[in-house]
Coordinates of C-alpha atoms and ligand atoms in Angstrom, one line a residue:
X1 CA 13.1 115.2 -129.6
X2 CA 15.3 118.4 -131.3
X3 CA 13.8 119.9 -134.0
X4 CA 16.6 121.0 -136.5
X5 CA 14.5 123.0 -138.3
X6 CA 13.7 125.2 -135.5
X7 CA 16.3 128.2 -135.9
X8 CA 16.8 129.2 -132.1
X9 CA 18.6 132.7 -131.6
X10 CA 20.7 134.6 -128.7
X11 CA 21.6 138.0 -127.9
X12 CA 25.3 137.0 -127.1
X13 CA 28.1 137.8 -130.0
X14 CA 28.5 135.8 -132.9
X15 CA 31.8 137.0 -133.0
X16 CA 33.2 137.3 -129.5
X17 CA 36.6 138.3 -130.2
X18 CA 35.2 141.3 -132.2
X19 CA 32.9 142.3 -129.0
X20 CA 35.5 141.9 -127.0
X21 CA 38.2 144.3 -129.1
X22 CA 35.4 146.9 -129.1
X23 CA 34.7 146.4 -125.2
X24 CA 38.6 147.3 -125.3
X25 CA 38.3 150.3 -127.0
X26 CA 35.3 151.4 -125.3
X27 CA 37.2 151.0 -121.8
X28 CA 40.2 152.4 -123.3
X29 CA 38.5 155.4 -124.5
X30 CA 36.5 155.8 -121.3
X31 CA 40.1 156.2 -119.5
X32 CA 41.0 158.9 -122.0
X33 CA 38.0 160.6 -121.2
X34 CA 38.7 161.0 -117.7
X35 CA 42.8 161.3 -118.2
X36 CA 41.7 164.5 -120.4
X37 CA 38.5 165.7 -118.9
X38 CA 40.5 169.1 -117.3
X39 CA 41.3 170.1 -121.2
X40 CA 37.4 169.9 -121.8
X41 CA 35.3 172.7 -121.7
X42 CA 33.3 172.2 -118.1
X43 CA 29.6 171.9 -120.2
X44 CA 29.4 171.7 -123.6
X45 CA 25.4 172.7 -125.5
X46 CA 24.3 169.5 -127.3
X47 CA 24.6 170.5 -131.2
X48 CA 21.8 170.4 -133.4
X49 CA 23.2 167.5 -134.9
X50 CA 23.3 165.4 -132.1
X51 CA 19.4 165.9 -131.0
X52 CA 18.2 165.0 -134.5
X53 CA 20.7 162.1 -134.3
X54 CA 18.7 161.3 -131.4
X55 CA 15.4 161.2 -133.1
X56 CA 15.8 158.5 -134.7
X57 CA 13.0 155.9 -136.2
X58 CA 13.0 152.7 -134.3
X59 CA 15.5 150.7 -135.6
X60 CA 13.8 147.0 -136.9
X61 CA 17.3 145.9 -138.3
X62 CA 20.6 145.2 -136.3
X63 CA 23.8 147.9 -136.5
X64 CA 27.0 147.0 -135.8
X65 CA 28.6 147.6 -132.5
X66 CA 31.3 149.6 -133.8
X67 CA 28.4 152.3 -135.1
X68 CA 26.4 152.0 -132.3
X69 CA 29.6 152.7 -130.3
X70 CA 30.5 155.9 -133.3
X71 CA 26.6 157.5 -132.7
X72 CA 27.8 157.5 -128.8
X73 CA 31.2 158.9 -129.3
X74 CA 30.0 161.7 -131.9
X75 CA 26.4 162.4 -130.3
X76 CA 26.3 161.4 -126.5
X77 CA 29.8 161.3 -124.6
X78 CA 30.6 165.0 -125.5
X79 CA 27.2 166.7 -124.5
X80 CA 27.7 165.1 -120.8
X81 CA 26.2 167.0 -117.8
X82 CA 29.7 168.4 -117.0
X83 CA 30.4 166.8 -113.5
X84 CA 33.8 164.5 -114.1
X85 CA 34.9 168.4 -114.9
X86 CA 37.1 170.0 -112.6
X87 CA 35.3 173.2 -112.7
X88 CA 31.8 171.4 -111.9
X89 CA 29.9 172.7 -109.0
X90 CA 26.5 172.4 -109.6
X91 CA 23.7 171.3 -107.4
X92 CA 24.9 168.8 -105.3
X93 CA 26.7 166.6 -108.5
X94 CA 29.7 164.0 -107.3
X95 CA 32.6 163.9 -109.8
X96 CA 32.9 160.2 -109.6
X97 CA 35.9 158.1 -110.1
X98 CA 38.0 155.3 -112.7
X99 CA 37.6 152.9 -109.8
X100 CA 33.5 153.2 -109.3
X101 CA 32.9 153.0 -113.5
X102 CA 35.4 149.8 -113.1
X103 CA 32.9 149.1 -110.1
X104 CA 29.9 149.6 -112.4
X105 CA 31.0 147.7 -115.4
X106 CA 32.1 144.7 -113.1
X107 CA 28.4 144.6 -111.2
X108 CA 27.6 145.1 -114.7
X109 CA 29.7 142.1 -115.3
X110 CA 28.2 139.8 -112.9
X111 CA 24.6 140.9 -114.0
X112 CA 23.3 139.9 -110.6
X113 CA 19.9 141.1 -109.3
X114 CA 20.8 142.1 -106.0
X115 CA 18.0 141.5 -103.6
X116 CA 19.4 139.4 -101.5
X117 CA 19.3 135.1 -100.9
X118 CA 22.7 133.5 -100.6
X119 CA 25.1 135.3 -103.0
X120 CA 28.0 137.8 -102.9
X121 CA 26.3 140.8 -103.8
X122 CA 24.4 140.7 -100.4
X123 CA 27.1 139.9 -98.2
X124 CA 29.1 142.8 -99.9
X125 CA 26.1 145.2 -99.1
X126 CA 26.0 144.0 -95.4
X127 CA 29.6 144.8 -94.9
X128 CA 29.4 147.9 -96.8
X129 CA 26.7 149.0 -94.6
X130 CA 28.4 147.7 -91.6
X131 CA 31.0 150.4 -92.6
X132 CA 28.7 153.1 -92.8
X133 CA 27.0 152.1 -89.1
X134 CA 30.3 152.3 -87.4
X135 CA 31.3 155.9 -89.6
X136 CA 28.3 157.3 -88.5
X137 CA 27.8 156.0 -85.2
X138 CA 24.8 153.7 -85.3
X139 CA 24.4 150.7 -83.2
X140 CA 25.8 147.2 -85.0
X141 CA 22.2 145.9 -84.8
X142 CA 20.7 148.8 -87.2
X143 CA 19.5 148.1 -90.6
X144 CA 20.4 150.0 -93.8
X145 CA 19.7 150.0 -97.9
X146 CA 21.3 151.2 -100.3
X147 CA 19.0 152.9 -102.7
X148 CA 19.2 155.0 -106.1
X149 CA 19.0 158.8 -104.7
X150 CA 19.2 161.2 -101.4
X151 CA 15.8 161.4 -102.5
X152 CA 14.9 157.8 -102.2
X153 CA 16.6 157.2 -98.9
X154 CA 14.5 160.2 -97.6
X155 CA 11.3 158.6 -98.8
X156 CA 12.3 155.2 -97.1
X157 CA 13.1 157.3 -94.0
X158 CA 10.0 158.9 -93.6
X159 CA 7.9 155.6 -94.8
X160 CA 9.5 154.1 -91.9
X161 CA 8.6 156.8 -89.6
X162 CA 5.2 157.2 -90.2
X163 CA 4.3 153.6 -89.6
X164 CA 6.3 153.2 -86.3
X165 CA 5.0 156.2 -84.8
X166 CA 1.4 155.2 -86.5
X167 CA 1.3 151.4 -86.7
X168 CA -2.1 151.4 -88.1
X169 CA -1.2 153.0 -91.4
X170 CA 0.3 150.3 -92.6
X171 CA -2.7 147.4 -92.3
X172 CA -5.2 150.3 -92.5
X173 CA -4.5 153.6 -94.7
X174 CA -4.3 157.0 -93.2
X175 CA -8.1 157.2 -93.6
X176 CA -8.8 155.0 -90.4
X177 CA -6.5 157.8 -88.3
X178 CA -8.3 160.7 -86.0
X179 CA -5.3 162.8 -85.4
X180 CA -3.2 163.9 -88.7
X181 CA 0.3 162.7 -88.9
X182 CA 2.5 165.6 -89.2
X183 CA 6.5 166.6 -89.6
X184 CA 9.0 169.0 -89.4
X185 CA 11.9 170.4 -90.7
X186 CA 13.8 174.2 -91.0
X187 CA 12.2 176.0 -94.3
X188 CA 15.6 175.3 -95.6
X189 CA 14.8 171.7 -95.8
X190 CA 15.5 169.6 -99.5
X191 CA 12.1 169.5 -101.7
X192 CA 13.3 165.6 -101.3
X193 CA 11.7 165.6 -98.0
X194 CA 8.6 168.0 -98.9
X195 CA 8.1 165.5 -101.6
X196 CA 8.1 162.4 -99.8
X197 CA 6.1 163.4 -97.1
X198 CA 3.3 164.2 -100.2
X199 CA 3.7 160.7 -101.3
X200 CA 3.4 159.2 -98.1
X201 CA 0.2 160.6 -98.1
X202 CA 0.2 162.7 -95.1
X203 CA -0.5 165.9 -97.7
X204 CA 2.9 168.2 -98.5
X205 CA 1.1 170.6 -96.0
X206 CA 1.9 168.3 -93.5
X207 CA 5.4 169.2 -93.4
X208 CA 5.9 172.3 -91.2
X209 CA 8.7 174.5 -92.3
X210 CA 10.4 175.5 -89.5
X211 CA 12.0 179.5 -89.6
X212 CA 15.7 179.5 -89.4
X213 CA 18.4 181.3 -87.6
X214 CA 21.1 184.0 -89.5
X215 CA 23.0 180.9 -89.9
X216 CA 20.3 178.7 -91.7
X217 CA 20.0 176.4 -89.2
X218 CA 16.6 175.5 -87.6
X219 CA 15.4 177.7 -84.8
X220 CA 14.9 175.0 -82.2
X221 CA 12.8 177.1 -80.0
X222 CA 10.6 177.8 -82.9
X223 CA 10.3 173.9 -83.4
X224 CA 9.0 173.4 -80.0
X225 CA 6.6 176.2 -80.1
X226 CA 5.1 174.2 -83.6
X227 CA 4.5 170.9 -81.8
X228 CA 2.9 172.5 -79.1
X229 CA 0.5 174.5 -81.2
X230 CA 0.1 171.1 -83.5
X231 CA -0.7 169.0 -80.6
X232 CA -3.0 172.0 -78.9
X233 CA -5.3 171.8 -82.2
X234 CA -5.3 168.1 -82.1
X235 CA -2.6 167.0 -84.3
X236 CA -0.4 164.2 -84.1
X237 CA 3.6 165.4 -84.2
X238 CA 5.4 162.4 -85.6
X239 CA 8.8 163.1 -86.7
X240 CA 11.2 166.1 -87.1
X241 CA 13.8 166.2 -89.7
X242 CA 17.3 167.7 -89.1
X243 CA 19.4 168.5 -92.2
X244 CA 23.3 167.9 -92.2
X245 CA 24.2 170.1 -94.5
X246 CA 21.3 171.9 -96.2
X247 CA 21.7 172.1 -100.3
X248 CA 21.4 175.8 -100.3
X249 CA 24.4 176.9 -98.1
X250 CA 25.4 173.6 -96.1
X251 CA 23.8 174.9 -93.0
X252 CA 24.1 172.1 -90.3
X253 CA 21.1 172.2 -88.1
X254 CA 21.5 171.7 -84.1
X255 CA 21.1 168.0 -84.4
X256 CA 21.2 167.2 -80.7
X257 CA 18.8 169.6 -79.9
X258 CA 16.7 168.5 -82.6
X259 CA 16.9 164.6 -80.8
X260 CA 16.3 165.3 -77.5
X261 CA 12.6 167.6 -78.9
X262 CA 12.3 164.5 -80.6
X263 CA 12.9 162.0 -77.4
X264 CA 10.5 164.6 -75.0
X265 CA 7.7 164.2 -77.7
X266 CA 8.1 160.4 -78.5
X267 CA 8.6 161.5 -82.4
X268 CA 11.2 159.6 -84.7
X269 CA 14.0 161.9 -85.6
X270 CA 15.2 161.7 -89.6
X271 CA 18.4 163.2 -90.5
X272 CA 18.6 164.1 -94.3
X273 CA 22.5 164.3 -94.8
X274 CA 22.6 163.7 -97.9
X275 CA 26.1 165.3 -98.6
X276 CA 26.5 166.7 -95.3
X277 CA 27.2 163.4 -93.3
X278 CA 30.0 162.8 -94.8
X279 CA 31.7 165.3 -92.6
X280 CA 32.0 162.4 -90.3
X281 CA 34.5 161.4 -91.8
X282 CA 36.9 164.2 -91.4
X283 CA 38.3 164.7 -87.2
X284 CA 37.7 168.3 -87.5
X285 CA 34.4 168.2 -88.7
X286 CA 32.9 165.3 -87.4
X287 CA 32.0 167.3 -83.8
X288 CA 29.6 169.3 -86.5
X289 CA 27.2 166.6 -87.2
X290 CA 27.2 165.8 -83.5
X291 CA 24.0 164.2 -82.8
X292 CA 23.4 162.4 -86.3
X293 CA 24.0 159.4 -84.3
X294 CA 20.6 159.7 -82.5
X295 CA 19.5 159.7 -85.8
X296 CA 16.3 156.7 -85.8
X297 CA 16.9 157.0 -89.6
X298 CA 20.3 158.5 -91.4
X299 CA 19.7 159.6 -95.6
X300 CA 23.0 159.8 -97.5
X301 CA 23.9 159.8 -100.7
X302 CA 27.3 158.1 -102.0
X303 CA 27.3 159.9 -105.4
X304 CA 27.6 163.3 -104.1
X305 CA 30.7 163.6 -101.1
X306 CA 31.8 160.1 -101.2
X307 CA 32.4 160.4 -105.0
X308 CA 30.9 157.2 -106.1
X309 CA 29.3 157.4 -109.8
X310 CA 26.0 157.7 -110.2
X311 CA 23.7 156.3 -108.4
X312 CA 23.6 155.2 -105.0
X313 CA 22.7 156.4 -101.6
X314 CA 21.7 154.7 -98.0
X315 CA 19.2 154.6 -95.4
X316 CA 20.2 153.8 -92.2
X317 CA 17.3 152.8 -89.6
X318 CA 18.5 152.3 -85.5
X319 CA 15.5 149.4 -85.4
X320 CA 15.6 147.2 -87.8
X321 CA 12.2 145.9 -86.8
X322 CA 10.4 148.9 -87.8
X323 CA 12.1 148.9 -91.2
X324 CA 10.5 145.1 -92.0
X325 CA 7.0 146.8 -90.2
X326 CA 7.2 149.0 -93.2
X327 CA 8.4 146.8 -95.8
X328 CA 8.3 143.4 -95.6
X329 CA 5.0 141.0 -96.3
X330 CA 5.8 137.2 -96.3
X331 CA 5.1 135.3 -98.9
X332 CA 5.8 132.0 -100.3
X333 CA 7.7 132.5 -103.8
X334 CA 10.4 134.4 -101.8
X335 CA 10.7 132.0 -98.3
X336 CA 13.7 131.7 -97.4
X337 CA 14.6 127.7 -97.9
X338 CA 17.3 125.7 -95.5
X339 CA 19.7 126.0 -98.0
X340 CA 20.2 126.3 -101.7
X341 CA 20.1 130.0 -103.5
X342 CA 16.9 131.2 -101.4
X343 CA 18.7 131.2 -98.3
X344 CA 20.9 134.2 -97.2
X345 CA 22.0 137.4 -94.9
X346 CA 18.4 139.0 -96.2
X347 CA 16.0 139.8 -98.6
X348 CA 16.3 143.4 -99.8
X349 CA 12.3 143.9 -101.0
X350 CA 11.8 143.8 -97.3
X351 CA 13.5 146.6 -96.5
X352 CA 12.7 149.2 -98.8
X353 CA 10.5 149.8 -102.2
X354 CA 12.5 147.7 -105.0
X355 CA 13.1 143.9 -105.1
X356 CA 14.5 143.8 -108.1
X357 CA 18.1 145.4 -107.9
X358 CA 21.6 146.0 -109.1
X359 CA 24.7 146.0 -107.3
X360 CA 25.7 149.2 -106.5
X361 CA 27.2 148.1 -103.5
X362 CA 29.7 147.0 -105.5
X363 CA 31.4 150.2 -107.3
X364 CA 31.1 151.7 -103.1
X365 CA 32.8 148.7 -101.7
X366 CA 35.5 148.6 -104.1
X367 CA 36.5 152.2 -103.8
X368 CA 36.8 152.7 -100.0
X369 CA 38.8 149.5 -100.4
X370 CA 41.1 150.8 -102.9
X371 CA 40.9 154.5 -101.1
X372 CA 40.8 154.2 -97.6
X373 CA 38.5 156.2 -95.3
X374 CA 41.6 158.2 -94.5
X375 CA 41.8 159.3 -98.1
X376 CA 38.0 160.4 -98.0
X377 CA 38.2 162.2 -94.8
X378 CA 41.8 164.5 -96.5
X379 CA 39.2 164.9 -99.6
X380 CA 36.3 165.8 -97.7
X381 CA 39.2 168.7 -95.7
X382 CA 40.2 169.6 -98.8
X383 CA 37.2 170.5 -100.5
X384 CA 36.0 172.4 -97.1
X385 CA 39.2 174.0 -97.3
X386 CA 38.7 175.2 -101.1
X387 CA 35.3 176.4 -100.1
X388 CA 37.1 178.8 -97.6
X389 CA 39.4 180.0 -99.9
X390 CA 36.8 180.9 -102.6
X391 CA 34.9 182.6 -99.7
X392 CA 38.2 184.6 -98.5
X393 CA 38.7 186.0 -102.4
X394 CA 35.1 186.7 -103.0
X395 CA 35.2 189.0 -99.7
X396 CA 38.7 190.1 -100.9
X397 CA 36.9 191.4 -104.2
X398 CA 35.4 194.6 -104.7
X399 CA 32.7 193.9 -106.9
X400 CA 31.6 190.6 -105.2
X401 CA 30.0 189.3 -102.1
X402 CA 28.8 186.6 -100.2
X403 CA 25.5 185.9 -99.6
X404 CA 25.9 183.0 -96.4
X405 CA 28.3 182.2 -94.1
X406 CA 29.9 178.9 -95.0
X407 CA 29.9 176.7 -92.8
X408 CA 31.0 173.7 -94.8
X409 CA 31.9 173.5 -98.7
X410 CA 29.0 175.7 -99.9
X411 CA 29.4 178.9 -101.2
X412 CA 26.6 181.5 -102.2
X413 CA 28.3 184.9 -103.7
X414 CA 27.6 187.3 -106.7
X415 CA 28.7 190.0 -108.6
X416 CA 27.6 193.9 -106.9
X417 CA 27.8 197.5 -108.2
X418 CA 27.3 200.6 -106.9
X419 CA 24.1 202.0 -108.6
X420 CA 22.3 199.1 -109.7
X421 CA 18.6 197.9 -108.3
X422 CA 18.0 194.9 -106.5
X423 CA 16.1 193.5 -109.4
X424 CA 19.0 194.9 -111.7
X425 CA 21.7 192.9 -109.7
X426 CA 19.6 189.5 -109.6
X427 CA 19.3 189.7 -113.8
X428 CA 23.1 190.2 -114.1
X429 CA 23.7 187.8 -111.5
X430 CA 22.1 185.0 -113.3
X431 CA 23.6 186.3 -116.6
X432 CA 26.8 185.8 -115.5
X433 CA 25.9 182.3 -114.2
X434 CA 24.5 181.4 -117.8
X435 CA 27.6 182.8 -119.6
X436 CA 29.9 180.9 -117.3
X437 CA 28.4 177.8 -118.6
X438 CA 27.8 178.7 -122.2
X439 CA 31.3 179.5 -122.5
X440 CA 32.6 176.6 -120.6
X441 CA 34.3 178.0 -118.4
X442 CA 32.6 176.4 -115.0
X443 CA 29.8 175.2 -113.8
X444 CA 28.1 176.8 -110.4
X445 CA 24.6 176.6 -110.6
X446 CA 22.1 179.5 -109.0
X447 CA 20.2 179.9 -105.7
X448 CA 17.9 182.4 -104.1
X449 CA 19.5 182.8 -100.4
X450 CA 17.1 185.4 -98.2
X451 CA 15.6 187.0 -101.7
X452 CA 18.8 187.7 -103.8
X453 CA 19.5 185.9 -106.5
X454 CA 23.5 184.7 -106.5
X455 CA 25.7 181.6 -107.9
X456 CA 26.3 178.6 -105.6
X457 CA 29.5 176.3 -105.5
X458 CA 28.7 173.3 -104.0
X459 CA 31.8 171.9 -103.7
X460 CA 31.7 167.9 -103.8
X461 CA 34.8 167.5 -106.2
X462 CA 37.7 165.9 -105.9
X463 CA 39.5 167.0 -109.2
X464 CA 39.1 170.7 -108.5
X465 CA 41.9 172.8 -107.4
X466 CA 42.5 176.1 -105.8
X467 CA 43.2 177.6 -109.5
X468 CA 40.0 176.5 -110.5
X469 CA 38.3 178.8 -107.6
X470 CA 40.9 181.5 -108.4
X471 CA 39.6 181.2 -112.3
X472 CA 36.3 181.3 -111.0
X473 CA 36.5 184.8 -109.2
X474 CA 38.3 186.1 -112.1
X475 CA 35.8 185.3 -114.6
X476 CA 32.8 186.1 -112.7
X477 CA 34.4 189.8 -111.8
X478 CA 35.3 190.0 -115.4
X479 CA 32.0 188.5 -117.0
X480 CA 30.2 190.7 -114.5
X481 CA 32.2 194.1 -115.2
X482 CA 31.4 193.0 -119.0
X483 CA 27.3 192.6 -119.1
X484 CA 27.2 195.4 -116.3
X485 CA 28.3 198.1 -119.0
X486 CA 25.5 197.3 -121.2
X487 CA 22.6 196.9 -118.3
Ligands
PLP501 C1 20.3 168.1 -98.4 C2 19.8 167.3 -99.6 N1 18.9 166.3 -99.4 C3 18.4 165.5 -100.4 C4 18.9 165.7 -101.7 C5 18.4 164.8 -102.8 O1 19.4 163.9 -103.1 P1 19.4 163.2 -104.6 O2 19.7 164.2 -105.5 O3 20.5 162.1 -104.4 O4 18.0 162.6 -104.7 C6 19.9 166.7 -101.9 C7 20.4 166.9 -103.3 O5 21.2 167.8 -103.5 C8 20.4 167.5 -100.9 O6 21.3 168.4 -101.1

C-alpha cells in the first residue's frame, strides 16, 4: 500500500537540463583552464578572500549549482597547487592530462565501486596491469593493485614482504617472533618506505639506512656488511629495498646487485620506483633500471612520470600467493557465487588494504590507449633530455652550480658567490626558491643534497619546454644577484 502523503526526496536534479548546461560549462571551462594554463602564473598565494570564503558556517539550506560552481571559480580553481603549469617542478608532482580528467569524470560517471566481482571496471584493471607486467618485465602470473599513492604501494609491498618471509605475523602479531624483522635500503631512500616499515610494526628503526656512493646510489658492499652484522646479533634480515630513481637527485641504485644479496640471503627484494620505473619505457634508459624485473614486489606511481591525474599508483607482486597470504580472509558476504554480479576476475580487498574503491584504472587505461607507450617513452626522453640541458646551463653559469650528477630528470643546483658563508649561501638559496614562487615565475621546490641547501627540478612534465629551463636559469641568476646585494 503507497502512502501519498509520504513526501519521498532524491538527490538527483529537478531540473536536469539546467544540471546538465552547467555540467557543460563546467567541462568547458575546465578545457579553458588547461588550453591557457602557460599564460598563468606557475602558483598563485590563496587571497584573503578566498580562506574566509572557505570558513564558512555549515550550510542547512540548498544553493544553487550555478553559485556553488561561482564560489569554485572565484575561491578554489585559481589558488591550485601549480602542477598543470608548465613551469612546475616540485616534488615529484605529474602535470596530468585533458584525457585522464575526461577519464576521471567518466569513472566518475559510472560511479562503480571498484573492488572487483563480474564488471568492467575489473577487467579494465586486469588488462591495465597486464600492461604494466609485460613493461616492466614481470612474469604473466604476478599479481598487481592499483592504489592511491607511491606511498601506499610501498606499504602494500612491504606488508607483503614481512609476512612471506615471516608467515607467523600474520595469524600471530610480531610479538610471538624471537628474531626482529628488519630491512634495508640506501639513506637516500623515500620517508614512504621509512614510514611504512613504522606501520608495519617492525619499529622505523628497523629500517637500516644503507651509506651511499658519490653517485647516491647504495653502497652494495656496505649492504652486505649490515646483514651480516644484523644476523651476527641475532636479527632476522627480511627484505632490502632498491630505489629506481631516488626523489632527491634520481639516483638509480645497482638493482641487480641488490637481487642477487637478496637471493644469497633468502630476503624479498622491494623496488620503490615510484617515478623512476618509468624509464622502462624509454630504449635508452630501460638498461638503467636493469634488475627491477627481479623485483618480488614493483611500487610505481602513475601520477608522477606516466602523467595520469591525481591519484593512482601500482604494486606489482611476482607471487601472487603471498599477496592473498597478506590480504585476503574468506568470508561469506563477499564468496564468490557461480554466476550473477559476485562472480568475476577477482576481488580487490584481497589484495591490498581498501575494498571499497574507485576506478582509477580507468583515466590510466584510457590514456595509454589514446597515447601509445611510444608516445610516453618520446615524453619520458624528452623530459631526461630537458633535465640535461638545464644541467649543461647551470654549469655554463657563473654564479650557479650543481649540487648531483643527474643521472635521470633531476636536477639539484643553486645560486654561489665568491665571499659568502656556507650558512650565507643556504639562506639566499632558499630565498630565491621562495621568490620564484611568490612571484610566479616557477615552481622548483628545495632539497638538502650532502649539507647544502639548493633548488630541485624534478622534471615529470610534459608541457614544459626548453624555454622554460632557460627562464629558469635566468631568473634564478637574476633573483640571486638581486637578494645577494642586500645579504
Ligand atoms: C622515490 C619515491 N618513492 C615514493 C614516493 C611517494 O609517492 P607518493 O607521493 O605517490 O606517495 C615518492 C614521491 O615523490 C618518491 O619520489
Amino acid at each position: 500500500m503507497s502512502d501519498e502523503s509520504i513526501k519521498e526526496e532524491t538527490l538527483d536534479p529537478s531540473d536536469w537540463s539546467e544540471s546538465r548546461a552547467t555540467g557543460q560549462r563546467m567541462l568547458s571551462d575546465a578545457f579553458d583552464d588547461l588550453e591557457n594554463i602557460r599564460s598563468r602564473p606557475a602558483w598563485k598565494r590563496i587571497s584573503l578572500e578566498a580562506k574566509a570564503a572557505l570558513h564558512e558556517a555549515p550550510p542547512r539550506n540548498p544553493q544553487s549549482l550555478n553559485s556553488v560552481y561561482e564560489d569554485y571559480r572565484t575561491n578554489i580553481e585559481p589558488y591550485a597547487l601549480g602542477n598543470r603549469h608548465p613551469r612546475f617542478w616540485g616534488w615529484v608532482i605529474g602535470s596530468g592530462t585533458a584525457i585522464g580528467m575526461l577519464g576521471d569524470m567518466l569513472a566518475s560517471a559510472m560511479n562503480t565501486n571498484s573492488g572487483g566481482f563480474e564488471q568492467s571496471s575489473a577487467y579494465v584493471e586486469e588488462h591495465l596491469i597486464g600492461w604494466f607486467k609485460e613493461l616492466f618485465g614481470f612474469p604473466a602470473e604476478a599479481s598487481g593493485l592499483l592504489v592511491s599513492s607511491g606511498s601506499a604501494a610501498n606499504l602494500t609491498s612491504l606488508i607483503v614482504a614481512r609476512d612471506a618471509i615471516v608467515p607467523s605475523v600474520v595469524g600471530e602479531g610480531l610479538a610471538a617472533i624471537e628474531r626482529r624483522p628488519v630491512m634495508y635500503a640506501s639513506e637516500e631512500v623515500h620517508n614512504s618506505v621509512e614510514k611504512a616499515v613504522g606501520i608495519i610494526g617492525l619499529g622505523r628503526s628497523a629500517l637500516r639506512r644503507i651509506r651511499t656512493k658519490d653517485d647516491f646510489t647504495m653502497d652494495v658492499e656496505a649492504l652486505k656488511e649490515a646483514i651480516a652484522a644484523d644476523k651476527a646479533a641475532g636479527l632476522h634480515p627480511v627484505c632490502a629495498i632498491g630505489t629506481a630513481g631516488t626523489v632527491a637527485t634520481g639516483a638509480i641504485d645497482d638493482l641487480d646487485a641488490i637481487a642477487d644479496v637478496c637471493r644469497d640471503n633468502d630476503m624479498w627484494f622491494h623496488v620503490d620506483g615510484a617515478f623512476g620505473a618509468m624509464a622502462a619505457l624509454s630504449d635508452s634508459l630501460r638498461p638503467r633500471v636493469k634488475g627491477m624485473e627481479r623485483a618480488d614486489s614493483l611500487a610505481f606511481d602513475l601520477h608522477k612520470w606516466l602523467y595520469v591525474n591525481f591519484d593512482a599508483a601500482c604494486v606489482l607482486v611476482r607471487n601472487p600467493d603471498a599477496q592473498l597470504r597478506s590480504f585476503s580472509i574468506p568470508v561469506s558476504y563477499l564468496s564468490a557465487l557461480p554466476g550473477g554480479v559476485a562472480h568475476g576476475p577477482r576481488t580487490y580487498g584481497e589484495m591490498g588494504i581498501d575494498l571499497s574503491r574507485g576506478f582509477r584504472a580507468l583515466k590510466a587505461w584510457m590514456s595509454i590507449k589514446a597515447y601509445g607507450f611510444d608516445k610516453y617513452a618520446r615524453m619520458v626522453d624528452q623530459n631526461v633530455a630537458q633535465a640535461r640541458y638545464l644541467a649543461s646551463l647551470v654549469s655554463a653559469h657563473d654564479n650557479l652550480e650543481l649540487v648531483a650528477p643527474v643521472p635521470l630528470n633531476i636536477v639539484c643546483f643553486r645560486y654561489v658567490r665568491a665571499g659568502l658563508s656556507a650558512g650565507q649561501l643556504d639562506d639566499l638559496n632558499e630565498r630565491i626558491l621562495v621568490r620564484l614562487q611568490e612571484d610566479g615565475l616557477a615552481v622548483p621546490s628545495g632539497v638538502r643534497v650532502r649539507g647544502k641547501f639548493a633548488l630541485r627540478v624534478a622534471n615529470v612534465n610534459h608541457r614544459s619546454r626548453r624555454d622554460d629551463f632557460a627562464a629558469l636559469v635566468a631568473d634564478s641568476a637574476r633573483i640571486g644577484n638581486e637578494l645577494a646585494l642586500v645579504t
